[in-house]
Short mmCIF file of N, CA and C in Angstrom, two decimals:
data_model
loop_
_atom_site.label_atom_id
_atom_site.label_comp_id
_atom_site.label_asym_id
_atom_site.label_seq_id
_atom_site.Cartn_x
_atom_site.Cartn_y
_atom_site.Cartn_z
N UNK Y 166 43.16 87.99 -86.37
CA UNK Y 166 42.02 87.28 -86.91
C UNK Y 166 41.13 86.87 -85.74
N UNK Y 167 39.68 87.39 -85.68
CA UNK Y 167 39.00 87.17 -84.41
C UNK Y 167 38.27 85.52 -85.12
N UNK Y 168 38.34 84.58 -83.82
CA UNK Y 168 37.45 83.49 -83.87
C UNK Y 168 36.51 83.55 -82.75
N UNK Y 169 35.08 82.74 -83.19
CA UNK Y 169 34.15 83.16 -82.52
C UNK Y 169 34.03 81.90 -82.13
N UNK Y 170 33.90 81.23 -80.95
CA UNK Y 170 33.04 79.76 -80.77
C UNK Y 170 31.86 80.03 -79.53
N UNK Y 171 30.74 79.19 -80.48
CA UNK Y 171 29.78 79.44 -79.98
C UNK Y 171 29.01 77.94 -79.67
N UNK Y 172 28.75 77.73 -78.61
CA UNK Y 172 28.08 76.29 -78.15
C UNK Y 172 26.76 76.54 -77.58
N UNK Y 173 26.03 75.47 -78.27
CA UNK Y 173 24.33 75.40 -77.72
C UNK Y 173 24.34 73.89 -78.38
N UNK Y 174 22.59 73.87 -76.84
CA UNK Y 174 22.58 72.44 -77.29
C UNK Y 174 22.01 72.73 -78.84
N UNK Y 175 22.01 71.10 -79.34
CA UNK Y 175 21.15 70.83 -81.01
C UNK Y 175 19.98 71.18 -81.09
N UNK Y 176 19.71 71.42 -82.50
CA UNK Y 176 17.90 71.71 -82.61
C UNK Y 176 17.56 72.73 -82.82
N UNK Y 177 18.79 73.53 -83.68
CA UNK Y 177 18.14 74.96 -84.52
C UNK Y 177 18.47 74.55 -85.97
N UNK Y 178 17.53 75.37 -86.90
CA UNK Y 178 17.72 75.44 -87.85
C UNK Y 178 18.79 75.96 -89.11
N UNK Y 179 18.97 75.34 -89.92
CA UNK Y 179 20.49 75.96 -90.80
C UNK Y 179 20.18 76.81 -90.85
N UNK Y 180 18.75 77.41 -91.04
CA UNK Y 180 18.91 79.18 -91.27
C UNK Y 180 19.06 79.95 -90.23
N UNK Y 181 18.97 79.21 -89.11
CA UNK Y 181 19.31 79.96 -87.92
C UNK Y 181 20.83 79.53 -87.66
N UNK Y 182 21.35 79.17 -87.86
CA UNK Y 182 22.75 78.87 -87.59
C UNK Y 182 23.60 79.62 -88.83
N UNK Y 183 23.21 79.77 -89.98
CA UNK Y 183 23.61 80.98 -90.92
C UNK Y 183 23.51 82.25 -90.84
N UNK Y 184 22.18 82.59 -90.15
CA UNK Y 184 22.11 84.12 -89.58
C UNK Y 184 22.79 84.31 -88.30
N UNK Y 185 22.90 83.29 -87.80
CA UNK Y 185 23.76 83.32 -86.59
C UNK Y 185 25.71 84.21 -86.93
N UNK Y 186 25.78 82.96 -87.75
CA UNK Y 186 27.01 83.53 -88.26
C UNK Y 186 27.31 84.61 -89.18
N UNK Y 187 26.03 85.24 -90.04
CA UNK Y 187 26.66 86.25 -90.26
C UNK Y 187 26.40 87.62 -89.39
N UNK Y 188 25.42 87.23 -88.44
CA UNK Y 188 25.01 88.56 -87.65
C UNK Y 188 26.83 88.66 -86.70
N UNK Y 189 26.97 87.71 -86.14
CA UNK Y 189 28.32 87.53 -85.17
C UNK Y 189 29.33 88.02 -85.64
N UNK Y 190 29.43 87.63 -87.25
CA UNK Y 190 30.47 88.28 -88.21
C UNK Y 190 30.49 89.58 -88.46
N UNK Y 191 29.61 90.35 -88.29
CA UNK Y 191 29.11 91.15 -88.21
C UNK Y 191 29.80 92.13 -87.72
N UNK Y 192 28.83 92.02 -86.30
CA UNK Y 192 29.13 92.73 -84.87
C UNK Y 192 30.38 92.73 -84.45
N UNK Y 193 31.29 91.25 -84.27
CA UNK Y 193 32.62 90.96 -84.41
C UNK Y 193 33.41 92.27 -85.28
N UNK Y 194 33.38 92.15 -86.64
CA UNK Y 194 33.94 92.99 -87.61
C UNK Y 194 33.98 94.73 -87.24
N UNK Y 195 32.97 94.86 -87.00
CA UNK Y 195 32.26 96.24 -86.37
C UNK Y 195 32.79 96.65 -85.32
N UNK Y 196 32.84 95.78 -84.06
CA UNK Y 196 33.81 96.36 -82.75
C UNK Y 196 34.93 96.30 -82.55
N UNK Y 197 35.46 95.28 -83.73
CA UNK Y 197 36.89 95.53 -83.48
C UNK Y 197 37.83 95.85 -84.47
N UNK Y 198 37.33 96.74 -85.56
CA UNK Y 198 37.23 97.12 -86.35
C UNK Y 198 38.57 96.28 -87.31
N UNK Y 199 38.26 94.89 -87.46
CA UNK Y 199 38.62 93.74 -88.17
C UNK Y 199 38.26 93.86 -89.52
N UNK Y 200 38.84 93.21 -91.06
CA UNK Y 200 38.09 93.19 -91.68
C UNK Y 200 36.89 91.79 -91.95
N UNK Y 201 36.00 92.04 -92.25
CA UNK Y 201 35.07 90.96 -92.14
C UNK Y 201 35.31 89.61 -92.49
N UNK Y 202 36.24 89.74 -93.56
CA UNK Y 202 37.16 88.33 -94.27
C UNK Y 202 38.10 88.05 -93.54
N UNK Y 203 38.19 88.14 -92.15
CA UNK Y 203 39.18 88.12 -91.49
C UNK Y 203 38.69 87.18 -89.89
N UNK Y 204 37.61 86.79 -89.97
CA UNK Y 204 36.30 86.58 -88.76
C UNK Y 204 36.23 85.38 -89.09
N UNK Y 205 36.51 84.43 -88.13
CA UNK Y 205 35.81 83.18 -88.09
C UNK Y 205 35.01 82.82 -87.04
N UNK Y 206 33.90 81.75 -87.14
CA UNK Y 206 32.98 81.42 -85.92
C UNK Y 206 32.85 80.39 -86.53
N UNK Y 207 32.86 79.19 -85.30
CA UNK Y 207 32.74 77.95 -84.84
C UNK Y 207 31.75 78.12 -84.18
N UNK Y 208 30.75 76.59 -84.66
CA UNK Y 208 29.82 76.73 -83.94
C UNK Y 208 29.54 74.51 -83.51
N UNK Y 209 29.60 75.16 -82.02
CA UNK Y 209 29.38 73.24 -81.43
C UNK Y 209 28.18 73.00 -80.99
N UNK Y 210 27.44 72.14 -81.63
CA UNK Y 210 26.17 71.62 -81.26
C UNK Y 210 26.58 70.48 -80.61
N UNK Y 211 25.62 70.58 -79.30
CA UNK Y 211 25.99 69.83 -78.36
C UNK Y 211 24.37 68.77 -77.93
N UNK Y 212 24.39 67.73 -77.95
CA UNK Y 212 23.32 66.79 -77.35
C UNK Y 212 22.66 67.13 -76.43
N UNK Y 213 21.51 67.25 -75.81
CA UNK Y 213 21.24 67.61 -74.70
C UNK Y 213 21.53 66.44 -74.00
N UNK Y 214 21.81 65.80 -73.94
CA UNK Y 214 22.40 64.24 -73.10
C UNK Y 214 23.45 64.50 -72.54
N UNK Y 215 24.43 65.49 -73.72
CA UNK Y 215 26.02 65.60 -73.20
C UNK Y 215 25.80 66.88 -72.37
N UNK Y 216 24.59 67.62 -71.87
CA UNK Y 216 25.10 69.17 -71.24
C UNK Y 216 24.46 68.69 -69.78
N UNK Y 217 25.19 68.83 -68.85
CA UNK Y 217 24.23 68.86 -67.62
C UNK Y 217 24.06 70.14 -67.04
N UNK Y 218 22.88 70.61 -65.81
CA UNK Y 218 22.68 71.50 -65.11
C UNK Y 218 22.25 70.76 -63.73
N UNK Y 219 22.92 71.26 -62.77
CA UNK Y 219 22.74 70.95 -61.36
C UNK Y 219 22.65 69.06 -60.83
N UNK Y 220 23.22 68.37 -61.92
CA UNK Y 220 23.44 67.38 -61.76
C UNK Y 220 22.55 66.14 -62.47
N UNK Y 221 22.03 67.12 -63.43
CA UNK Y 221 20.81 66.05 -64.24
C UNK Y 221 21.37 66.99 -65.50
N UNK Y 222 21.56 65.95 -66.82
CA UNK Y 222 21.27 66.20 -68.01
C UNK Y 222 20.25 66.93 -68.69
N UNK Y 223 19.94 67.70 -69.61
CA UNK Y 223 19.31 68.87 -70.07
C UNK Y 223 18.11 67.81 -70.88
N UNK Y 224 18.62 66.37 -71.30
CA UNK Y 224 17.72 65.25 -71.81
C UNK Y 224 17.06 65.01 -70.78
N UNK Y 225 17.32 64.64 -69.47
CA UNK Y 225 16.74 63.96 -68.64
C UNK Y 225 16.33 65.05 -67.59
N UNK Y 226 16.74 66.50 -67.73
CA UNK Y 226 15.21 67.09 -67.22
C UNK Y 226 14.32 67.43 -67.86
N UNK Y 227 14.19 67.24 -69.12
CA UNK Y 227 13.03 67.65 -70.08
C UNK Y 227 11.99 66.68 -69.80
N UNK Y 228 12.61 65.07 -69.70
CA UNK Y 228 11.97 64.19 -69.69
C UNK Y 228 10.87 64.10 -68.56
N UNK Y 229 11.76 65.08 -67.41
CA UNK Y 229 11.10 65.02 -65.65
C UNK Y 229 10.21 66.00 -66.28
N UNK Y 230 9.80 66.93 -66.77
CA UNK Y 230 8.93 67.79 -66.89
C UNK Y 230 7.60 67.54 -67.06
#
């Protein structure tokens, strides 16, 4: 049984987080020639507060911008 986890920060839309999962389910199913009812994906929305890059938060360099 393939599981998929997938993390980005917050701030897409359910319909993008539904096409998300079934395109993944998808492609998943397809390369590894799984059956499709057999595919799970997790998906973690993450704060931009909680992600840092190079030592500043993804909140607090937007803010520097």
């Amino acid at each position: 049984m393939p599981f998929i986890q997938v993390t980005f920060i917050e701030g897409r839309t359910k319909e993008q987080k539904e096409r998300l999962i079934e395109e993944m389910s998808k492609t998943v199913s397809s390369v590894l020639d799984a059956p499709l009812e057999t595919v799970r994906v997790c998906l973690n929305e993450i704060p931009s507060s909680h992600w840092g890059i190079a030592g500043k938060s993804i909140q607090r360099r937007q803010n520097e911008e």
